[in-house]
Amino acid sequence: MRRKVFAVVILLTAVFLFLFWLANHYVFGQLSQITPPRDVNVDTRTFAGAFLTGLAMFATLFLGVVLAVFLTIGVVSGDAERGLLQPLVVRPVGRSTLLLSRFLGAAGVCVAYVLFVYFTAMVITGLTGHWWPDRIAWPGFELAFGVVIVIALSLLGSVVLSSTANGIAVFMLFGAGLVAGLLGTIGHALNSHAVKQASTITAWALPFEALYQDALRMITEKTSGLTGFLLQLGPFGGAYVHGWGIRVWSAGYLIVVGAIALWAFSRRNL
Amino acid sequence: MRQGYCGRVPNALAVRGLRKRYGSVEALKGVDLEVGEGELVGLLGPNGAGKSTLVKIAVGLVRPTTGDAEVGGARAGSRSARAALGYLAELFRFPGWYTADEVLELHQQLAGSRGGAAERARLLELVALSDAAERRVDGMSKGMQQRLGIAQALVGEPRLLLLDEPTSALDPVGRRTVRLLLEELRRQGVSVLLNSHLLSEVELVCDRVTILLAGEVVAAGTPAELSRARGVELETDDGVRTIPGATREDAPRLVSEAIAAGRRVYGVRVLTSTLEDTYLEAVGGETD
Ligand SMILES: Nc1ncnc2c1ncn2[C@@H]1O[C@H](COP(=O)(O)OP(=O)(O)O)[C@@H](O)[C@H]1O
Ligand SMILES: [Mg+2]
């Protein structure tokens, strides 16, 4: 079962990276035919490179979340139902050690995976299009951090929900982030304060989304004029929350979600 | 084998006034149960009686609603309580890609056992799985997995062993292996609580038996106490008469009395009930 999941993930990743290379190949091969929108005041190469990298980052986050959910969806409820968990938790090592080791295991795999896909996509764009993001490493780390937060949420979900319900819940949260991004875009287009506000609140409530926005912001950090446009492109929409504020907030969020998961697990009947 | 305590030796397992509620279902309605040092206790009862719930509370998987449970004097579920016990769950599974030897090695690490390869080999031998040490769990029959589960429970030389339906997937040969194993453990002074919903030869080796029904203890005692006499049957020219409460010792006197009363005695039979009769009677089944 687990091996099949890994095989599917590796296959999907290979397909994605190949398609991404193909897209780069065609876009940069026909660069002369591309004109950035009138209000974006940058050269065509930067526009195309940032655009493609932004899309790759969304795909990376999505694939990372899928992997995270597969690894953690049934760590407590699912394994308890199948009888895998009981022989382990009655041992003296205890429940919190067990949950923490599952967290570290999933986080290790997912962080390595996200960084691999992020840097591979960046190298593909760099080599085919000769364009590199303004910040090389930080956006990757933020994407990885976002996936780690999803892992914590999914582990908490696995303590209180059945596997199926947890999978649905985590993807609904992910979808909520998506909707919040769209809301932000709409809010900007309509210049509606209330809609922008709603989007910002959701970004704080689901910091993986805010981290993704911040990562997106950083790839064109030094290119004036482009950031605003780029951020409204992806399904996750505009970054109105960013910088150290969101990083520190995310770290605190991770700790709180983790603590709740450990507490709930310590009290759960198995 | 083991160093005694000064003063009173705490029971391997002591359960007092234990209640457990799952929503509207009351799985345990105030149960008292003790397993003394080195004792082999059987916990019998039909499905749904609450046996598994009691054991899960003892090993810290489930929190009691009220009442308390102690393992070797430590609160059930605490680290020192968990360190003292070995547990075989009713429904359990090991990761399918592990070999038998790797399952035991994992549990040695979790239990902090320093027994190494020698302990693993000894345990596999004990459950007749020596030939399957390198076999993956996926390729094992249910009976083999259950025996591996028993070996797993014995990792780290626990003082108290809790076995929840250890023979449910075993054939008669497997049951015999378990019975011999229990007798060996008794020789080694390990305390055992054995759950079962059926009476087989395995349950008959218990020092004491507690019968649970719908969350309550309905009978408890040694197998001998529970298979007490049910009277003496006397056949005379007057017909067949049963004297309830009479025992084997009463038989000669009853015969003399009948002869003294002028009766011709054709036969006398001592009626005993087996543990099985008592069990069936206690849980409301049919008796003959
Ligand atoms: N996790 C649970 N949630 C709700 N009810 C439960 C749960 N576990 C057991 N029960 C109920 O508690 C009662 C006792 O169950 P159990 O301890 O498994 O009995 P036994 O092991 O003797 O068959 C049953 O009525 C069962 O349905
Ligand atoms: Mg049971």
Coordinates of C-alpha atoms and ligand atoms in Angstrom, one line a residue:
Chain A
M1 CA 0.0 0.0 0.0
R2 CA 2.6 2.5 1.1
R3 CA 5.0 1.4 -1.7
K4 CA 2.3 2.0 -4.3
V5 CA 1.7 5.5 -2.9
F6 CA 5.4 6.3 -3.3
A7 CA 5.4 4.9 -6.8
V8 CA 2.4 7.1 -7.8
V9 CA 4.1 10.1 -6.2
I10 CA 7.3 9.5 -8.0
L11 CA 5.5 9.0 -11.3
L12 CA 3.3 12.1 -10.9
T13 CA 6.4 14.1 -10.0
A14 CA 8.3 12.9 -13.1
V15 CA 5.3 13.7 -15.3
F16 CA 5.0 17.1 -13.8
L17 CA 8.7 17.9 -14.2
F18 CA 8.6 16.8 -17.8
L19 CA 5.6 18.9 -18.6
F20 CA 7.2 21.8 -16.9
W21 CA 10.3 21.4 -18.9
L22 CA 8.2 21.2 -22.1
A23 CA 6.4 24.4 -21.1
N24 CA 9.7 26.2 -20.5
H25 CA 11.0 25.0 -23.8
Y26 CA 8.1 26.4 -25.7
V27 CA 7.7 29.6 -23.8
F28 CA 11.4 30.6 -24.0
G29 CA 11.6 29.4 -27.5
Q30 CA 8.9 31.8 -28.6
L31 CA 9.8 34.6 -26.2
S32 CA 9.5 37.2 -29.0
Q33 CA 5.8 36.5 -29.4
I34 CA 5.0 37.1 -25.7
T35 CA 4.1 40.6 -24.5
P36 CA 3.6 41.2 -20.8
P37 CA 0.3 43.0 -19.9
R38 CA 0.6 46.8 -20.4
D39 CA 0.7 47.7 -16.7
V40 CA 3.5 45.3 -16.0
N41 CA 6.7 47.1 -16.6
V42 CA 9.3 44.4 -17.0
D43 CA 11.1 42.6 -19.8
T44 CA 9.6 39.6 -21.4
R45 CA 12.1 37.1 -20.0
T46 CA 11.6 38.1 -16.4
F47 CA 7.8 38.0 -16.9
A48 CA 7.9 34.5 -18.5
G49 CA 10.3 33.1 -15.9
A50 CA 8.5 34.4 -12.9
F51 CA 5.2 33.3 -14.3
L52 CA 6.4 29.7 -14.9
T53 CA 8.1 29.6 -11.5
G54 CA 5.0 30.8 -9.8
L55 CA 3.0 28.0 -11.4
A56 CA 5.7 25.5 -10.5
M57 CA 5.5 26.6 -6.9
F58 CA 1.7 26.0 -6.8
A59 CA 2.2 22.6 -8.2
T60 CA 5.0 21.9 -5.7
L61 CA 2.8 22.9 -2.8
F62 CA 0.0 20.8 -4.1
L63 CA 2.1 17.7 -4.7
G64 CA 3.7 18.2 -1.3
V65 CA 0.3 18.4 0.4
V66 CA -0.9 15.3 -1.4
L67 CA 2.2 13.4 -0.1
A68 CA 1.8 14.8 3.4
V69 CA -1.8 13.7 3.5
F70 CA -1.0 10.3 2.3
L71 CA 1.7 9.8 4.9
T72 CA -0.3 11.1 7.9
I73 CA -4.0 10.7 7.1
G74 CA -4.5 7.6 9.3
V75 CA -1.6 7.7 11.7
V76 CA -3.8 7.5 14.7
S77 CA -7.4 6.5 13.8
G78 CA -6.6 4.4 10.8
D79 CA -3.7 2.5 12.5
A80 CA -5.8 2.1 15.6
E81 CA -8.7 0.7 13.6
R82 CA -6.4 -1.8 11.9
G83 CA -4.7 -2.8 15.2
L84 CA -1.3 -1.5 14.2
L85 CA -1.1 1.1 16.9
Q86 CA -2.1 -0.7 20.1
P87 CA 1.0 -3.0 20.4
L88 CA 3.2 0.1 20.0
V89 CA 1.5 2.6 22.4
V90 CA 1.4 0.2 25.4
R91 CA 5.2 0.1 25.3
P92 CA 7.0 2.4 27.7
V93 CA 8.1 4.9 25.0
G94 CA 4.7 6.4 25.2
R95 CA 2.2 8.2 23.0
S96 CA 3.9 11.6 22.6
T97 CA 7.2 10.1 21.5
L98 CA 5.3 8.0 19.0
L99 CA 3.3 10.9 17.5
L100 CA 6.4 13.1 17.4
S101 CA 8.4 10.5 15.6
R102 CA 5.6 10.1 13.1
F103 CA 5.6 13.9 12.6
L104 CA 9.4 14.0 12.1
G105 CA 9.3 11.1 9.7
A106 CA 6.6 12.6 7.5
A107 CA 8.2 16.1 7.8
G108 CA 11.6 14.7 6.8
V109 CA 10.2 13.0 3.7
C110 CA 7.9 16.0 2.7
V111 CA 10.6 18.7 3.2
A112 CA 13.1 16.7 1.1
Y113 CA 10.5 16.2 -1.6
V114 CA 9.3 19.8 -1.7
L115 CA 12.8 21.1 -1.9
F116 CA 13.7 18.6 -4.6
V117 CA 10.8 19.6 -6.8
Y118 CA 11.2 23.3 -6.1
F119 CA 14.9 23.4 -7.0
T120 CA 14.5 21.0 -9.9
A121 CA 11.8 23.3 -11.4
M122 CA 14.0 26.3 -10.7
V123 CA 17.0 24.7 -12.5
I124 CA 14.8 23.8 -15.5
T125 CA 13.7 27.4 -15.9
G126 CA 17.2 28.6 -15.2
L127 CA 18.8 26.4 -17.8
T128 CA 16.1 26.7 -20.5
G129 CA 15.2 30.3 -20.0
H130 CA 18.2 31.8 -18.3
W131 CA 16.1 33.3 -15.6
W132 CA 16.6 32.8 -11.9
P133 CA 14.3 34.1 -9.1
D134 CA 15.4 37.0 -7.0
R135 CA 15.6 34.8 -3.9
I136 CA 16.9 31.3 -4.6
A137 CA 16.4 29.3 -1.3
W138 CA 13.9 31.1 0.9
P139 CA 10.8 30.5 -1.3
G140 CA 11.6 26.8 -1.2
F141 CA 11.9 26.8 2.5
E142 CA 8.6 28.6 2.9
L143 CA 6.8 26.1 0.7
A144 CA 8.3 23.2 2.7
F145 CA 7.3 25.0 5.9
G146 CA 3.8 25.3 4.6
V147 CA 3.7 21.5 3.9
V148 CA 5.0 20.9 7.5
I149 CA 2.0 22.9 8.8
V150 CA -0.3 20.7 6.7
I151 CA 1.3 17.6 8.3
A152 CA 0.6 18.9 11.8
L153 CA -3.0 19.7 10.9
S154 CA -3.4 16.2 9.3
L155 CA -1.9 14.5 12.4
L156 CA -4.3 16.4 14.7
G157 CA -7.1 15.4 12.3
S158 CA -6.0 11.8 12.5
V159 CA -6.4 11.8 16.3
V160 CA -10.0 13.1 16.3
L161 CA -11.3 12.0 12.9
S162 CA -11.5 8.7 11.0
S163 CA -9.1 8.4 8.1
T164 CA -11.6 9.3 5.4
A165 CA -13.1 12.2 7.3
N166 CA -9.5 13.5 8.0
G167 CA -8.5 13.3 4.3
I168 CA -11.6 15.3 3.4
A169 CA -11.0 17.8 6.1
V170 CA -7.4 18.5 5.2
F171 CA -8.2 18.9 1.5
M172 CA -11.1 21.2 2.5
L173 CA -8.7 23.4 4.5
F174 CA -6.4 23.4 1.5
G175 CA -9.4 24.4 -0.7
A176 CA -10.3 27.1 1.8
G177 CA -6.8 28.5 1.3
L178 CA -7.4 28.5 -2.4
V179 CA -10.8 30.3 -2.0
A180 CA -9.1 32.8 0.3
G181 CA -6.6 33.5 -2.4
L182 CA -9.3 34.0 -5.0
L183 CA -11.2 36.2 -2.6
G184 CA -8.0 38.4 -2.3
T185 CA -7.8 38.7 -6.0
I186 CA -11.5 39.6 -6.3
G187 CA -11.1 42.0 -3.4
H188 CA -8.3 43.8 -5.2
A189 CA -10.1 43.8 -8.5
L190 CA -13.2 45.3 -6.9
N191 CA -11.1 47.3 -4.4
S192 CA -13.4 46.0 -1.7
H193 CA -12.0 46.4 1.8
A194 CA -14.3 43.8 3.3
V195 CA -13.4 41.0 0.8
K196 CA -9.6 41.8 1.2
Q197 CA -10.1 41.6 5.0
A198 CA -11.7 38.2 4.8
S199 CA -8.9 36.9 2.6
T200 CA -6.3 38.3 5.0
I201 CA -7.9 36.7 8.0
T202 CA -8.1 33.3 6.2
A203 CA -4.4 33.6 5.4
W204 CA -3.5 34.0 9.1
A205 CA -5.9 31.1 10.0
L206 CA -4.3 28.8 7.4
P207 CA -0.7 30.0 7.4
F208 CA 0.4 27.4 4.8
E209 CA -1.4 29.6 2.4
A210 CA 0.2 32.8 3.7
L211 CA 3.6 31.1 3.5
Y212 CA 3.0 30.2 -0.1
Q213 CA 2.0 33.8 -0.9
D214 CA 5.1 35.0 0.8
A215 CA 7.3 32.6 -1.2
L216 CA 5.6 33.8 -4.4
R217 CA 6.4 37.4 -3.4
M218 CA 10.0 36.6 -2.9
I219 CA 10.8 35.2 -6.3
T220 CA 10.3 38.7 -7.8
E221 CA 11.1 40.7 -4.7
K222 CA 13.5 43.0 -6.4
T223 CA 11.5 43.5 -9.5
S224 CA 9.1 46.4 -9.0
G225 CA 5.8 46.2 -10.7
L226 CA 5.7 42.5 -11.3
T227 CA 5.0 41.2 -7.8
G228 CA 1.5 42.5 -7.6
F229 CA 0.5 41.1 -10.9
L230 CA 2.1 37.7 -10.3
L231 CA 0.5 37.2 -7.0
Q232 CA -2.9 37.6 -8.5
L233 CA -2.1 34.9 -11.1
G234 CA -2.1 31.7 -9.2
P235 CA -5.2 30.2 -7.7
F236 CA -3.9 31.4 -4.3
G237 CA -4.1 35.0 -5.3
G238 CA -2.7 38.0 -3.6
A239 CA -0.1 38.1 -0.8
Y240 CA -1.2 40.7 1.6
V241 CA 0.5 39.0 4.5
H242 CA 4.2 38.5 4.4
G243 CA 7.7 38.6 5.8
W244 CA 8.9 37.7 9.3
G245 CA 5.5 38.3 10.7
I246 CA 4.0 35.3 8.9
R247 CA 7.0 33.1 9.6
V248 CA 7.0 33.7 13.3
W249 CA 3.2 33.3 13.3
S250 CA 3.5 30.0 11.4
A251 CA 6.1 28.7 13.9
G252 CA 3.8 29.5 16.8
Y253 CA 0.8 28.0 14.9
L254 CA 2.8 24.8 14.3
I255 CA 3.6 24.5 18.0
V256 CA 0.0 25.1 19.1
V257 CA -1.4 22.6 16.6
G258 CA 1.2 20.1 17.6
A259 CA 0.5 20.6 21.3
I260 CA -3.2 20.1 20.8
A261 CA -2.6 16.9 18.8
L262 CA -0.4 15.5 21.5
W263 CA -2.9 16.4 24.2
A264 CA -5.8 14.9 22.3
F265 CA -3.8 11.8 21.6
S266 CA -2.8 11.3 25.2
R267 CA -6.5 11.2 26.2
R268 CA -7.9 9.1 23.3
N269 CA -9.3 5.7 23.8
L270 CA -7.7 3.2 21.4
Chain B
M1 CA 13.5 -15.8 40.5
R2 CA 12.4 -12.3 41.4
Q3 CA 13.4 -10.3 44.4
G4 CA 10.5 -9.9 46.9
Y5 CA 9.3 -6.6 48.3
C6 CA 9.6 -5.8 52.0
G7 CA 6.1 -6.0 53.5
R8 CA 3.1 -6.7 51.3
V9 CA 3.8 -7.6 47.7
P10 CA 1.5 -5.6 45.4
N11 CA -0.7 -7.5 43.2
A12 CA 0.4 -7.9 39.6
L13 CA -2.9 -6.4 38.7
A14 CA -5.5 -4.8 40.9
V15 CA -8.8 -3.4 39.6
R16 CA -11.3 -1.8 42.0
G17 CA -14.8 -0.5 41.3
L18 CA -14.0 -0.2 37.6
R19 CA -16.6 1.5 35.4
K20 CA -16.5 2.4 31.8
R21 CA -19.1 4.1 29.8
Y22 CA -19.1 4.4 26.0
G23 CA -21.8 6.9 25.3
S24 CA -25.0 5.1 26.4
V25 CA -23.3 1.7 26.6
E26 CA -21.9 0.8 30.1
A27 CA -19.2 -1.7 29.2
L28 CA -18.1 -2.2 32.9
K29 CA -20.4 -1.7 35.8
G30 CA -18.1 -1.7 38.8
V31 CA -15.7 -4.6 38.5
D32 CA -13.1 -5.8 41.0
L33 CA -10.4 -8.2 40.0
E34 CA -7.0 -9.1 41.2
V35 CA -4.1 -11.1 39.7
G36 CA -1.6 -12.0 42.3
E37 CA 2.1 -12.4 41.7
G38 CA 2.7 -15.5 39.6
E39 CA -1.0 -16.2 39.3
L40 CA -2.7 -17.3 36.1
V41 CA -6.2 -15.8 36.0
G42 CA -8.8 -16.4 33.3
L43 CA -11.4 -13.7 32.5
L44 CA -14.3 -15.5 30.8
G45 CA -17.5 -14.2 29.4
P46 CA -19.5 -14.0 26.1
N47 CA -18.8 -11.4 23.5
G48 CA -19.6 -7.9 24.7
A49 CA -19.2 -8.8 28.3
G50 CA -16.5 -6.1 28.8
K51 CA -13.4 -8.3 28.9
S52 CA -11.4 -6.4 26.3
T53 CA -12.4 -3.1 27.9
L54 CA -11.0 -4.2 31.2
V55 CA -7.7 -5.2 29.7
K56 CA -7.5 -2.1 27.6
I57 CA -7.9 0.0 30.8
A58 CA -5.2 -2.1 32.5
V59 CA -2.7 -1.5 29.7
G60 CA -3.6 2.2 29.4
L61 CA -5.3 2.2 26.0
V62 CA -8.6 3.2 27.5
R63 CA -9.4 5.6 30.4
P64 CA -11.8 4.3 33.0
T65 CA -14.9 6.4 33.7
T66 CA -14.5 5.8 37.4
G67 CA -12.6 3.3 39.6
D68 CA -8.9 2.5 39.4
A69 CA -6.5 0.0 38.1
E70 CA -3.0 -0.7 39.2
V71 CA -0.2 -2.7 37.7
G72 CA 2.4 -3.8 40.2
G73 CA 1.3 -1.0 42.4
A74 CA 1.6 1.7 39.7
R75 CA -1.4 3.5 38.2
A76 CA -2.5 1.7 34.9
G77 CA -1.3 3.6 31.9
S78 CA 1.7 5.2 33.7
R79 CA 5.1 4.6 32.3
S80 CA 6.2 2.2 35.0
A81 CA 3.0 0.3 34.7
R82 CA 3.5 0.0 30.9
A83 CA 7.1 -1.1 31.4
A84 CA 6.0 -4.0 33.6
L85 CA 3.5 -5.6 31.2
G86 CA 3.3 -7.5 28.0
Y87 CA 0.1 -7.2 26.0
L88 CA -1.6 -9.1 23.1
A89 CA -4.5 -7.2 21.7
E90 CA -7.6 -9.0 20.6
L91 CA -7.4 -7.3 17.1
F92 CA -3.8 -6.5 16.2
R93 CA -1.7 -6.4 13.2
F94 CA 2.0 -6.0 12.5
P95 CA 3.3 -4.2 9.5
G96 CA 3.1 -6.7 6.6
W97 CA 6.6 -6.1 5.3
Y98 CA 8.3 -6.9 8.6
T99 CA 9.7 -10.3 9.2
A100 CA 8.9 -12.2 12.4
D101 CA 12.4 -11.4 13.7
E102 CA 12.1 -7.7 12.8
V103 CA 8.8 -7.4 14.7
L104 CA 10.4 -8.8 17.8
E105 CA 13.4 -6.5 17.3
L106 CA 11.2 -3.4 17.0
H107 CA 9.5 -4.4 20.2
Q108 CA 12.8 -5.0 21.9
Q109 CA 13.7 -1.4 21.1
L110 CA 10.4 -0.1 22.3
A111 CA 10.5 -2.1 25.5
G112 CA 14.2 -1.3 26.1
S113 CA 15.0 -5.0 26.2
R114 CA 18.7 -6.0 26.0
G115 CA 17.9 -9.6 25.1
G116 CA 19.2 -9.2 21.6
A117 CA 19.1 -12.0 19.0
A118 CA 19.2 -14.7 21.8
E119 CA 15.9 -13.5 23.3
R120 CA 14.3 -13.3 19.9
A121 CA 15.3 -16.8 19.0
R122 CA 14.1 -18.1 22.4
L123 CA 10.7 -16.4 22.0
L124 CA 10.2 -17.7 18.5
E125 CA 11.1 -21.2 19.7
L126 CA 8.6 -20.8 22.5
V127 CA 5.7 -20.2 20.1
A128 CA 7.0 -22.7 17.6
L129 CA 7.9 -20.1 15.0
S130 CA 11.7 -20.8 14.8
D131 CA 11.4 -21.8 11.1
A132 CA 9.5 -18.6 10.3
A133 CA 11.9 -16.1 11.7
E134 CA 12.7 -14.6 8.3
R135 CA 9.1 -14.9 7.0
R136 CA 7.2 -11.7 6.4
V137 CA 4.0 -11.0 8.3
D138 CA 2.1 -10.8 5.0
G139 CA 3.0 -14.3 4.2
M140 CA 1.8 -15.7 7.6
S141 CA -1.4 -17.5 8.4
K142 CA -3.7 -15.9 11.1
G143 CA -2.6 -18.5 13.5
M144 CA 1.1 -17.8 13.0
Q145 CA 0.5 -14.1 13.4
Q146 CA -1.3 -14.8 16.7
R147 CA 1.6 -16.8 17.9
L148 CA 4.0 -14.1 16.8
G149 CA 1.7 -11.7 18.8
I150 CA 2.2 -13.8 21.9
A151 CA 6.0 -13.8 21.4
Q152 CA 5.8 -10.0 21.0
A153 CA 4.0 -9.8 24.3
L154 CA 6.8 -11.7 26.0
V155 CA 9.5 -9.4 24.8
G156 CA 11.5 -7.8 27.7
E157 CA 10.4 -10.4 30.3
P158 CA 7.2 -8.7 31.5
R159 CA 6.0 -9.3 35.1
L160 CA 2.4 -9.3 33.9
L161 CA 1.1 -10.7 30.7
L162 CA -2.3 -9.7 29.4
L163 CA -3.6 -11.9 26.6
D164 CA -6.9 -10.9 24.9
E165 CA -8.3 -14.0 23.2
P166 CA -4.9 -15.5 22.4
T167 CA -6.3 -18.7 21.0
S168 CA -9.1 -17.4 18.9
A169 CA -7.3 -18.0 15.6
L170 CA -5.5 -21.1 16.7
D171 CA -6.1 -24.7 15.7
P172 CA -5.9 -27.5 18.4
V173 CA -2.2 -27.8 17.9
G174 CA -1.7 -24.1 18.4
R175 CA -3.9 -24.1 21.5
R176 CA -1.8 -26.9 22.9
T177 CA 1.3 -24.8 22.3
V178 CA -0.3 -21.9 24.2
R179 CA -1.3 -24.2 27.1
L180 CA 2.2 -25.5 27.4
L181 CA 3.5 -22.0 27.2
L182 CA 1.2 -20.8 30.0
E183 CA 2.3 -23.7 32.2
E184 CA 6.0 -22.7 31.5
L185 CA 5.2 -19.1 32.4
R186 CA 3.6 -20.2 35.6
R187 CA 6.8 -22.1 36.5
Q188 CA 8.7 -18.9 35.8
G189 CA 6.4 -16.9 38.1
V190 CA 5.0 -14.6 35.5
S191 CA 1.5 -13.3 36.3
V192 CA -1.1 -13.8 33.5
L193 CA -4.5 -12.5 32.8
L194 CA -6.1 -14.4 30.0
N195 CA -9.3 -13.3 28.2
S196 CA -11.5 -15.7 26.5
H197 CA -15.1 -16.1 25.3
L198 CA -14.8 -19.8 25.1
L199 CA -13.7 -22.6 27.4
S200 CA -11.0 -24.8 26.0
E201 CA -8.2 -26.8 27.6
V202 CA -6.3 -23.5 27.8
E203 CA -8.7 -21.8 30.2
L204 CA -8.8 -24.9 32.3
V205 CA -5.1 -24.4 33.4
C206 CA -6.0 -21.2 35.2
D207 CA -5.4 -20.8 38.9
R208 CA -8.5 -18.7 39.2
V209 CA -11.4 -17.8 36.9
T210 CA -13.6 -14.7 36.8
I211 CA -16.8 -14.8 34.8
L212 CA -18.0 -11.5 33.4
L213 CA -21.4 -10.9 32.0
A214 CA -22.7 -7.5 30.7
G215 CA -20.0 -5.6 32.6
E216 CA -20.5 -7.4 35.9
V217 CA -18.7 -10.3 37.7
V218 CA -21.2 -13.1 38.0
A219 CA -18.9 -15.8 39.3
A220 CA -15.3 -16.1 40.5
G221 CA -13.1 -18.7 42.1
T222 CA -10.7 -21.6 41.4
P223 CA -11.8 -24.0 38.7
A224 CA -12.4 -26.6 41.5
E225 CA -14.7 -24.2 43.4
L226 CA -16.6 -23.4 40.2
S227 CA -17.0 -27.1 39.4
R228 CA -18.7 -27.9 42.7
A229 CA -21.0 -30.9 43.3
R230 CA -24.6 -30.6 42.3
G231 CA -26.0 -33.5 44.4
V232 CA -26.3 -37.2 44.5
E233 CA -28.8 -39.2 42.5
L234 CA -30.2 -42.4 44.1
E235 CA -32.1 -45.1 42.2
T236 CA -34.3 -47.3 44.4
D237 CA -37.5 -49.4 43.9
D238 CA -39.2 -46.1 44.8
G239 CA -37.8 -44.4 41.7
V240 CA -35.0 -42.0 41.0
R241 CA -34.4 -39.4 43.6
T242 CA -31.9 -36.5 43.6
I243 CA -30.6 -35.1 46.9
P244 CA -29.4 -31.6 46.0
G245 CA -26.4 -30.3 47.9
A246 CA -25.1 -33.7 48.7
T247 CA -21.5 -34.6 47.8
R248 CA -19.5 -37.7 47.1
E249 CA -18.8 -38.0 50.8
D250 CA -22.5 -38.2 51.6
A251 CA -23.1 -41.1 49.1
P252 CA -22.4 -44.1 51.5
R253 CA -24.5 -42.6 54.2
L254 CA -27.4 -41.9 51.8
V255 CA -27.2 -45.5 50.6
S256 CA -27.3 -47.0 54.2
E257 CA -30.2 -44.7 55.1
A258 CA -32.2 -45.9 52.1
I259 CA -31.5 -49.5 53.0
A260 CA -32.4 -48.9 56.6
A261 CA -35.6 -47.5 55.4
G262 CA -36.4 -50.7 53.6
R263 CA -35.6 -49.6 50.0
R264 CA -33.8 -51.7 47.4
V265 CA -30.9 -49.6 46.0
Y266 CA -30.2 -50.1 42.3
G267 CA -27.7 -47.3 41.7
V268 CA -26.1 -44.2 43.1
R269 CA -24.5 -41.4 41.1
V270 CA -22.6 -38.3 42.2
L271 CA -23.6 -35.3 40.1
T272 CA -20.9 -32.8 39.4
S273 CA -20.9 -29.7 37.3
T274 CA -17.9 -28.9 35.3
L275 CA -16.4 -25.4 34.9
E276 CA -18.1 -25.4 31.6
D277 CA -21.5 -26.1 33.2
T278 CA -20.9 -23.3 35.6
Y279 CA -19.8 -21.0 32.8
L280 CA -22.8 -21.7 30.7
E281 CA -25.2 -21.4 33.6
A282 CA -23.6 -18.1 34.7
V283 CA -23.9 -16.6 31.2
G284 CA -27.4 -17.9 30.7
G285 CA -26.7 -20.6 28.2
E286 CA -28.1 -24.1 28.2
T287 CA -27.2 -26.7 30.8
D288 CA -28.1 -30.4 30.7
Ligands
LIG1 N1 -14.8 2.0 21.5 C1 -16.0 1.7 21.9 N2 -17.0 2.5 21.6 C2 -18.3 2.2 22.0 N3 -18.6 1.0 22.5 C3 -17.7 0.1 22.8 C4 -16.3 0.4 22.5 N4 -15.6 -0.7 22.8 C5 -16.4 -1.6 23.4 N5 -17.7 -1.1 23.3 C6 -18.9 -1.8 23.9 O1 -18.6 -2.2 25.2 C7 -19.1 -3.5 25.4 C8 -18.0 -4.4 25.9 O2 -17.1 -4.6 24.8 P1 -15.8 -5.5 25.0 O3 -15.0 -5.0 26.1 O4 -15.1 -5.4 23.7 O5 -16.4 -6.9 25.3 P2 -15.7 -8.3 25.1 O6 -14.2 -8.2 25.0 O7 -16.0 -9.0 26.4 O8 -16.3 -9.0 24.0 C9 -19.8 -3.9 24.2 O9 -21.2 -3.7 24.3 C10 -19.2 -3.1 23.1 O10 -20.1 -2.8 22.1
MG2 MG -13.1 -8.8 23.5

